Coordinates of C-alpha atoms and ligand atoms in Angstrom, one line a residue:
X9 CA 169.7 141.9 30.8
X10 CA 169.2 144.6 28.2
X11 CA 173.0 144.8 27.6
X12 CA 173.1 141.0 27.0
X13 CA 170.1 140.9 24.6
X14 CA 171.4 143.9 22.6
X15 CA 174.9 142.5 22.3
X16 CA 173.6 139.0 21.4
X17 CA 171.5 140.6 18.6
X18 CA 174.8 141.9 17.1
X19 CA 176.5 138.6 17.5
X20 CA 173.6 136.6 16.0
X21 CA 174.0 138.4 12.7
X22 CA 177.6 137.1 12.5
X23 CA 176.8 133.7 14.0
X24 CA 178.8 131.7 11.4
X25 CA 181.9 133.7 12.1
X26 CA 181.4 133.7 15.8
X27 CA 181.1 129.9 16.0
X28 CA 184.1 129.2 13.9
X29 CA 186.1 131.6 16.0
X30 CA 184.8 130.0 19.2
X31 CA 185.8 126.5 18.2
X32 CA 189.2 127.5 16.8
X33 CA 189.9 129.4 20.0
X34 CA 188.7 126.6 22.2
X35 CA 190.6 123.8 20.4
X36 CA 193.8 125.9 19.9
X37 CA 194.1 126.8 23.5
X38 CA 192.9 123.4 24.9
X39 CA 194.2 120.7 22.5
X40 CA 192.7 117.8 24.5
X41 CA 189.1 119.2 24.1
X42 CA 189.0 118.5 20.4
X43 CA 188.7 114.8 21.0
X44 CA 185.6 115.3 23.1
X45 CA 183.7 116.6 20.1
X46 CA 182.5 114.6 17.0
X47 CA 185.2 114.4 14.3
X48 CA 183.3 115.5 11.2
X49 CA 182.4 118.9 9.9
X50 CA 178.8 118.0 9.5
X51 CA 178.7 117.6 13.2
X52 CA 180.5 120.9 13.7
X53 CA 177.6 122.5 11.9
X54 CA 175.2 120.6 14.2
X55 CA 177.3 121.8 17.1
X56 CA 177.1 125.4 15.8
X57 CA 173.3 125.1 15.7
X58 CA 173.2 123.6 19.2
X59 CA 175.5 126.2 20.7
X60 CA 173.5 129.0 19.3
X61 CA 170.2 127.4 20.0
X62 CA 171.4 127.0 23.6
X63 CA 172.7 130.5 23.9
X64 CA 169.5 131.9 22.3
X65 CA 167.4 129.9 24.7
X66 CA 169.4 131.1 27.7
X67 CA 169.5 134.8 26.6
X68 CA 165.8 134.8 25.8
X69 CA 164.8 133.1 29.0
X70 CA 167.0 135.0 31.5
X71 CA 164.0 136.0 33.6
X72 CA 162.2 132.6 33.3
X73 CA 162.2 130.5 36.5
X74 CA 162.4 127.3 34.4
X75 CA 165.9 128.3 33.2
X76 CA 167.6 127.1 36.3
X77 CA 166.2 123.5 36.2
X78 CA 166.9 123.4 32.4
X79 CA 170.6 124.3 33.0
X80 CA 170.9 121.9 35.9
X81 CA 169.6 119.0 33.7
X82 CA 171.9 120.1 30.9
X83 CA 174.8 120.0 33.3
X84 CA 173.8 116.6 34.6
X85 CA 173.5 115.4 30.9
X86 CA 176.9 116.9 30.0
X87 CA 178.6 114.4 32.3
X88 CA 178.2 111.9 29.5
X89 CA 180.5 114.1 27.4
X90 CA 183.0 114.0 30.2
X91 CA 182.7 117.7 30.7
X92 CA 184.4 118.8 34.0
X93 CA 184.6 122.2 35.8
X94 CA 187.9 122.9 34.0
X95 CA 186.2 122.6 30.6
X96 CA 183.6 125.1 31.7
X97 CA 186.3 127.6 32.4
X98 CA 187.9 127.0 29.0
X99 CA 184.5 127.2 27.2
X100 CA 183.8 130.5 29.0
X101 CA 187.1 132.1 28.0
X102 CA 186.6 131.1 24.4
X103 CA 183.0 132.2 24.3
X104 CA 183.9 135.6 25.6
X105 CA 186.7 135.9 23.1
X106 CA 184.3 134.9 20.3
X107 CA 181.7 137.3 21.4
X108 CA 184.3 140.1 21.6
X109 CA 185.5 139.3 18.1
X110 CA 182.0 139.1 16.6
X111 CA 180.8 142.3 18.3
X112 CA 183.6 144.6 17.1
X113 CA 183.0 148.0 18.4
X114 CA 179.8 147.0 20.2
X115 CA 182.0 145.1 22.7
X116 CA 182.1 147.6 25.6
X117 CA 183.5 147.0 29.1
X118 CA 179.9 146.8 30.2
X119 CA 179.0 144.1 27.7
X120 CA 182.1 142.1 28.7
X121 CA 181.2 142.3 32.4
X122 CA 177.5 141.4 31.7
X123 CA 178.5 138.3 29.6
X124 CA 181.2 137.2 32.0
X125 CA 178.7 137.3 34.9
X126 CA 176.0 135.6 32.9
X127 CA 178.3 132.8 31.8
X128 CA 179.4 132.2 35.4
X129 CA 175.7 131.9 36.4
X130 CA 175.1 129.4 33.6
X131 CA 178.3 127.4 34.2
X132 CA 177.7 127.3 38.0
X133 CA 174.1 126.0 37.5
X134 CA 175.4 123.3 35.1
X135 CA 178.3 122.3 37.3
X136 CA 176.1 122.2 40.3
X137 CA 173.5 120.1 38.4
X138 CA 176.2 117.7 37.5
X139 CA 177.7 117.5 41.0
X140 CA 174.3 117.0 42.8
X141 CA 172.8 114.4 40.4
X142 CA 172.2 111.0 41.9
X143 CA 172.1 109.4 38.4
X144 CA 175.2 107.9 36.9
X145 CA 176.9 110.0 34.2
X146 CA 175.5 107.5 31.7
X147 CA 174.1 103.9 31.8
X148 CA 176.2 101.1 30.2
X149 CA 173.8 98.8 28.5
X150 CA 174.7 95.5 26.8
X151 CA 173.0 94.5 23.5
X152 CA 171.3 91.2 24.3
X153 CA 169.4 90.8 21.1
X154 CA 169.5 92.3 17.7
X155 CA 166.5 91.6 15.4
X156 CA 166.9 92.9 11.9
X157 CA 163.9 93.6 9.7
X158 CA 165.0 94.0 6.0
X159 CA 168.1 96.1 5.5
X160 CA 166.8 99.2 7.1
X161 CA 165.3 98.5 10.5
X162 CA 166.6 96.8 13.6
X163 CA 165.1 96.3 17.1
X164 CA 167.8 96.1 19.7
X165 CA 167.2 94.8 23.2
X166 CA 169.5 96.3 25.8
X167 CA 170.2 95.3 29.3
X168 CA 171.4 98.3 31.3
X169 CA 173.7 97.6 34.2
X170 CA 171.4 99.4 36.5
X171 CA 167.8 100.5 36.3
X172 CA 167.2 103.4 33.9
X173 CA 164.1 105.3 35.1
X174 CA 161.8 106.5 32.4
X175 CA 158.1 106.9 31.5
X176 CA 156.7 105.1 28.4
X177 CA 156.9 107.5 25.4
X178 CA 160.3 109.0 26.4
X179 CA 163.6 108.7 24.6
X180 CA 167.3 108.4 25.6
X181 CA 170.5 109.5 23.9
X182 CA 172.7 106.7 22.7
X183 CA 176.3 106.3 21.9
X184 CA 178.7 103.5 21.0
X185 CA 182.5 103.2 21.5
X186 CA 182.6 102.0 17.9
X187 CA 181.3 105.4 16.7
X188 CA 183.0 107.6 19.3
X189 CA 181.6 111.0 20.5
X190 CA 178.4 110.6 18.5
X191 CA 175.2 110.8 20.5
X192 CA 171.8 110.4 19.0
X193 CA 168.3 110.1 20.5
X194 CA 166.2 107.0 20.2
X195 CA 162.8 106.3 21.8
X196 CA 162.4 103.5 24.2
X197 CA 160.1 100.9 22.6
X198 CA 158.7 99.2 25.7
X199 CA 157.0 99.9 29.0
X200 CA 159.4 99.3 32.0
X201 CA 160.0 95.5 32.4
X202 CA 160.8 93.5 35.5
X203 CA 164.1 92.4 33.9
X204 CA 165.0 96.1 33.2
X205 CA 165.6 95.5 29.5
X206 CA 164.9 98.2 27.0
X207 CA 164.1 98.1 23.3
X208 CA 165.3 100.6 20.7
X209 CA 163.8 100.5 17.2
X210 CA 166.3 101.9 14.8
X211 CA 165.8 103.0 11.2
X212 CA 168.9 103.2 9.1
X213 CA 169.5 106.6 7.5
X214 CA 171.7 106.5 4.4
X215 CA 175.1 107.6 5.4
X216 CA 173.9 108.0 9.0
X217 CA 176.7 107.5 11.4
X218 CA 175.0 105.9 14.4
X219 CA 171.9 104.4 12.8
X220 CA 174.0 102.5 10.2
X221 CA 176.2 101.1 12.9
X222 CA 173.2 100.1 15.1
X223 CA 171.3 98.5 12.2
X224 CA 174.0 96.8 10.2
X225 CA 177.0 96.3 12.5
X226 CA 176.1 96.2 16.2
X227 CA 176.1 92.7 17.7
X228 CA 174.8 91.1 20.9
X229 CA 177.5 91.5 23.6
X230 CA 178.4 95.1 22.5
X231 CA 178.1 97.8 25.1
X232 CA 176.2 101.0 24.4
X233 CA 176.0 104.1 26.6
X234 CA 172.6 105.7 27.3
X235 CA 171.9 109.2 28.7
X236 CA 169.1 110.0 31.1
X237 CA 165.6 109.7 29.7
X238 CA 163.9 112.8 28.4
X239 CA 160.9 114.0 26.4
X240 CA 157.3 115.1 27.2
X241 CA 155.3 112.7 25.0
X242 CA 154.0 110.6 27.9
X243 CA 150.4 109.5 28.5
X244 CA 148.0 112.0 30.0
X245 CA 145.6 109.6 31.7
X246 CA 144.1 111.9 34.3
X247 CA 141.2 113.2 32.2
X248 CA 140.3 109.9 30.6
X249 CA 139.8 111.3 27.1
X250 CA 139.7 109.1 24.0
X251 CA 143.1 108.7 22.5
X252 CA 144.6 108.4 19.0
X253 CA 148.2 107.4 18.3
X254 CA 149.6 108.2 14.9
X255 CA 153.0 106.5 14.3
X256 CA 155.2 106.4 11.2
X257 CA 158.2 104.2 10.7
X258 CA 160.1 103.6 13.9
X259 CA 158.0 106.4 15.4
X260 CA 156.0 103.3 16.4
X261 CA 158.5 102.6 19.2
X262 CA 157.3 105.2 21.8
X263 CA 153.7 104.4 20.9
X264 CA 154.3 100.7 21.5
X265 CA 155.7 101.6 25.0
X266 CA 152.5 103.7 25.8
X267 CA 150.2 101.0 24.5
X268 CA 151.9 98.4 26.6
X269 CA 151.3 100.6 29.6
X270 CA 147.6 100.8 28.6
X271 CA 147.4 97.0 28.4
X272 CA 148.6 96.9 32.1
X273 CA 146.0 99.5 33.1
X274 CA 143.2 99.4 30.5
X275 CA 141.7 102.7 29.6
X276 CA 138.0 103.6 30.0
X277 CA 137.9 105.3 26.6
X278 CA 138.6 104.0 23.1
X279 CA 142.0 104.1 21.6
X280 CA 142.7 104.2 17.9
X281 CA 146.1 103.4 16.4
X282 CA 147.2 104.6 13.0
X283 CA 150.3 102.9 11.7
X284 CA 151.9 104.6 8.7
X285 CA 154.6 102.7 6.7
X286 CA 156.3 103.2 3.4
X287 CA 155.2 99.7 2.3
X288 CA 154.0 96.4 3.8
X289 CA 157.6 95.4 4.4
X290 CA 158.1 98.3 6.8
X291 CA 155.2 97.2 9.0
X292 CA 157.8 95.3 11.0
X293 CA 155.8 94.9 14.2
X294 CA 152.5 93.9 12.6
X295 CA 152.2 90.5 14.3
X296 CA 152.4 92.2 17.7
X297 CA 149.9 94.9 16.7
X298 CA 147.5 92.2 15.6
X299 CA 147.9 90.4 18.9
X300 CA 147.1 93.6 20.8
X301 CA 144.1 94.2 18.6
X302 CA 142.8 90.7 19.4
X303 CA 143.3 91.0 23.1
X304 CA 142.2 94.6 23.7
X305 CA 138.6 95.4 23.0
X306 CA 139.3 99.1 23.5
X307 CA 141.8 99.2 20.6
X308 CA 141.1 99.8 16.9
X309 CA 143.9 99.8 14.3
X310 CA 144.3 101.4 10.9
X311 CA 147.3 100.6 8.7
X312 CA 148.2 103.1 6.1
X313 CA 150.6 102.1 3.3
X314 CA 150.4 102.9 -0.4
X315 CA 148.4 100.2 -2.3
X316 CA 150.7 97.7 -4.0
X317 CA 152.0 99.0 -7.2
X318 CA 150.8 102.5 -6.4
X319 CA 152.9 105.6 -5.9
X320 CA 154.2 105.7 -2.4
X321 CA 153.1 109.2 -2.1
X322 CA 149.6 107.9 -2.1
X323 CA 150.0 107.2 1.7
X324 CA 149.8 110.9 2.4
X325 CA 146.3 111.0 0.9
X326 CA 145.3 107.8 2.7
X327 CA 146.4 109.2 6.0
X328 CA 144.4 112.4 5.4
X329 CA 141.3 110.3 4.5
X330 CA 141.7 108.0 7.5
X331 CA 142.1 110.9 9.9
X332 CA 139.0 112.7 8.5
X333 CA 137.0 109.5 9.1
X334 CA 137.9 109.3 12.7
X335 CA 135.9 112.4 13.8
X336 CA 135.8 113.6 17.4
X337 CA 139.2 115.3 17.0
X338 CA 138.3 118.3 19.3
X339 CA 137.6 115.9 22.2
X340 CA 140.5 113.6 22.2
X341 CA 144.2 113.4 22.9
X342 CA 146.5 112.7 20.0
X343 CA 150.1 111.5 20.1
X344 CA 152.1 111.8 16.9
X345 CA 155.5 110.1 16.4
X346 CA 157.7 109.7 13.4
X347 CA 160.2 111.7 11.2
X348 CA 160.1 115.5 11.8
X349 CA 158.4 116.3 8.5
X350 CA 155.7 113.7 9.2
X351 CA 155.0 115.2 12.6
X352 CA 154.8 118.7 11.1
X353 CA 152.4 117.7 8.4
X354 CA 150.2 115.5 10.6
X355 CA 149.9 118.1 13.3
X356 CA 148.9 120.6 10.7
X357 CA 146.3 118.2 9.2
X358 CA 144.9 117.5 12.7
X359 CA 144.5 121.2 13.4
X360 CA 142.6 121.6 10.2
X361 CA 140.3 118.7 11.3
X362 CA 139.6 120.6 14.6
X363 CA 142.0 118.9 17.0
X364 CA 142.9 121.0 20.0
X365 CA 146.6 122.1 19.4
X366 CA 147.1 121.9 23.2
X367 CA 146.1 118.2 23.1
X368 CA 148.4 117.1 20.2
X369 CA 151.5 115.6 21.8
X370 CA 154.8 115.0 20.2
X371 CA 158.5 115.5 20.8
X372 CA 159.7 118.2 18.5
X373 CA 163.2 117.7 17.2
X374 CA 165.5 119.5 19.5
X375 CA 166.8 122.8 18.0
X376 CA 170.0 120.8 17.5
X377 CA 168.0 118.9 14.9
X378 CA 169.5 117.5 11.7
X379 CA 172.0 119.3 9.5
X380 CA 169.5 119.4 6.6
X381 CA 169.3 122.7 5.0
X382 CA 165.6 122.2 4.0
X383 CA 163.1 119.9 5.7
X384 CA 161.9 117.0 3.6
X385 CA 158.1 117.0 3.0
X386 CA 156.1 114.0 4.0
X387 CA 155.6 113.2 0.3
X388 CA 159.4 113.4 -0.4
X389 CA 160.0 111.2 2.6
X390 CA 158.0 108.5 1.0
X391 CA 159.5 109.0 -2.4
X392 CA 163.0 108.7 -1.0
X393 CA 162.4 105.3 0.4
X394 CA 165.6 103.3 0.4
X395 CA 165.5 99.9 -1.3
X396 CA 164.2 97.3 1.1
X397 CA 165.5 93.8 0.9
X398 CA 162.7 92.2 2.9
X399 CA 162.9 88.7 4.2
X400 CA 160.1 86.6 5.5
X401 CA 158.8 88.1 8.7
X402 CA 158.3 84.6 10.1
X403 CA 162.1 84.0 10.1
X404 CA 162.6 87.3 11.9
X405 CA 165.9 86.8 13.9
X406 CA 168.8 86.4 11.6
X407 CA 171.3 87.7 14.1
X408 CA 169.3 87.7 17.3
X409 CA 170.0 85.7 20.4
X410 CA 166.4 85.4 21.6
X411 CA 162.9 85.1 20.4
X412 CA 160.8 87.5 18.4
X413 CA 158.4 89.7 20.5
Ligands
FAD214 C1 163.1 112.8 20.1 C2 163.7 111.9 19.0 C3 163.4 110.5 19.0 C4 164.0 109.7 18.0 N1 163.7 108.4 18.0 C5 164.1 107.6 17.1 C6 163.8 106.2 17.0 O1 163.1 105.7 17.9 N2 164.3 105.4 16.0 C7 165.1 106.0 15.0 O2 165.5 105.2 14.1 N3 165.4 107.3 15.0 C8 165.0 108.1 16.0 N4 165.3 109.4 16.0 C9 166.3 109.9 15.0 C10 167.8 109.7 15.6 O3 168.0 110.4 16.7 C11 168.9 110.0 14.6 O4 168.7 111.4 14.1 C12 168.9 109.1 13.3 O5 169.1 107.8 13.7 C13 170.1 109.6 12.4 O6 171.3 109.5 13.1 P1 172.6 109.0 12.3 O7 173.8 109.3 13.3 O8 172.5 107.7 11.8 O9 172.7 110.1 11.1 P2 173.6 111.4 11.0 O10 175.0 111.0 10.8 O11 173.2 112.3 12.1 O12 173.0 111.9 9.6 C14 173.4 111.6 8.3 C15 172.7 112.4 7.3 O13 171.3 112.1 7.3 C16 170.5 113.2 7.5 N5 169.4 112.8 8.4 C17 169.4 112.7 9.7 N6 168.2 112.2 10.2 C18 167.4 112.0 9.1 C19 166.1 111.6 8.9 N7 165.3 111.2 9.9 N8 165.6 111.5 7.6 C20 166.4 111.9 6.6 N9 167.7 112.3 6.7 C21 168.2 112.4 7.9 C22 171.4 114.2 8.3 O14 171.0 115.5 8.0 C23 172.8 113.9 7.6 O15 173.0 114.6 6.5 C24 164.8 110.3 17.0 C25 165.1 111.6 17.0 C26 164.5 112.4 18.0 C27 164.9 113.9 18.0
HEM215 C1 177.5 127.1 29.4 C2 178.0 126.0 29.0 C3 177.4 125.1 28.0 C4 176.2 125.1 27.3 C5 175.0 126.1 27.5 C6 176.1 123.9 26.5 C7 175.0 123.5 25.7 C8 175.0 122.3 25.0 C9 173.8 121.8 24.3 C10 172.4 122.5 24.3 C11 174.2 120.7 23.6 C12 173.2 119.9 22.8 C13 172.4 118.9 23.6 C14 173.0 117.6 23.8 O1 173.5 117.0 22.8 O2 172.8 117.0 24.9 C15 175.6 120.5 23.9 C16 176.3 119.4 23.4 C17 177.6 119.2 23.7 N1 178.4 119.9 24.6 FE1 177.9 121.6 25.6 N2 177.3 123.2 26.6 C18 178.1 123.9 27.5 C19 179.4 123.6 27.9 C20 180.1 122.5 27.5 C21 181.4 122.1 28.0 C22 182.2 122.8 29.0 C23 181.8 121.0 27.3 C24 183.0 120.2 27.4 C25 184.0 120.3 26.6 C26 180.7 120.7 26.3 C27 180.7 119.6 25.4 C28 179.6 119.3 24.6 C29 179.6 118.2 23.7 C30 180.8 117.2 23.4 C31 178.4 118.1 23.1 C32 177.9 117.1 22.0 C33 178.3 117.6 20.7 C34 177.6 116.8 19.5 O3 177.1 115.7 19.7 O4 177.6 117.4 18.4 N3 179.7 121.6 26.5 N4 176.0 121.5 24.7

């Protein structure tokens, strides 16, 4: 263990070099593997972060009993990348070559032996997780409805070819053949339905590979691939504590799924929903929220948008004021969902208001995260609002095949 940690510390200082060497080695010696990875360099950076985040995680959790289930799940999920046992052998050889290269003189026979054995344990756990999973490698799901809200938001309804098990609040990774080898995570926007359909709420990121496709180009009839559901932001009902949901943008999707679940099994405590949007036009699900408010006596709703004509940044202050009016923070469960910077700032604000950090639930961006060098602040996020070409919410289904929800 000690040998691994010490030698990893040396490699970490030369991470950039090690990762470049790793991929050059891997792709040079195994030409077919290049096509399994995303084409652009941006994604190679993302991949670098992922690889090192994964290695760091593994090396720092070697004695943790939770490591094995993590690796088995990772292996199960790697089936969607079409990774087979032969690829693990190739990755292992390139990883050892890269570690040797980056370690220089610190690469002793003992270090080589320790890394070789550790990689074998990791690869075996992943291959075994893949082989013993009863889930399909991925779920094919047909787009059956595409509702577009303005230029930036779309709600896609998908019909998977077989049931995809999940809990309200979870997300899946999504890929389209039209944007090959690109997988991104999207929350599921509904509680499980009898007809097995699933909603994704997608916000278009400028220049974003998959989100631009899903919002502006994807059509009913197109097949998407979905990975197994993941994420820990699911309802904790057992203790019956009051609940607040705080959702920004399409962060509303998992909150909607959890609220639908509460509608089926009404809570004994009150629930308050804070919906944050860049402007009125981005409150795309307001009619449904109003319906819920009318039918659920336990639900109170606060919308937070900047006042018309006001600086968008004003929403930040409005959220702070609304949250400080709510009170009772130490005694309730809080679920926060939205862009990473929004989650960070809101969690911080809640802690200042006395909320119990252990009862604030959100899904942190995986270490793989974005390729941004510097996180956008909440204020900047508002300021950077893309232009919205909003159309009448009443005529909501320009390209859909069904009815509004
Ligand atoms: C747990 C989880 C759940 C998610 N759920 C949803 C959801 O329900 N709906 C949804 O629309 N998105 C959701 N996302 C975000 C989603 O996974 C993608 O990151 C997003 O759609 C961008 O992917 P892309 O391929 O379009 O952009 P990329 O091609 O990956 O990125 C293009 C550029 O935009 C930058 N960028 C990426 N994301 C953002 C961002 N949020 N803000 C500003 N710049 C960014 C990148 O750094 C890059 O420079 C979720 C993310 C996580 C981690
Ligand atoms: C010990 C072995 C490995 C570890 C620890 C590992 C770890 C990871 C992690 C943590 C991610 C990001 C999570 C995700 O997107 O689901 C990832 C993504 C990926 N892995 Fe692996 N992996 C391993 C082996 C392999 C092998 C053998 C292949 C097959 C060639 C492979 C191909 C990929 C691909 C294609 C991606 C997605 C890349 C992207 O979207 O940018 N991995 N890996």
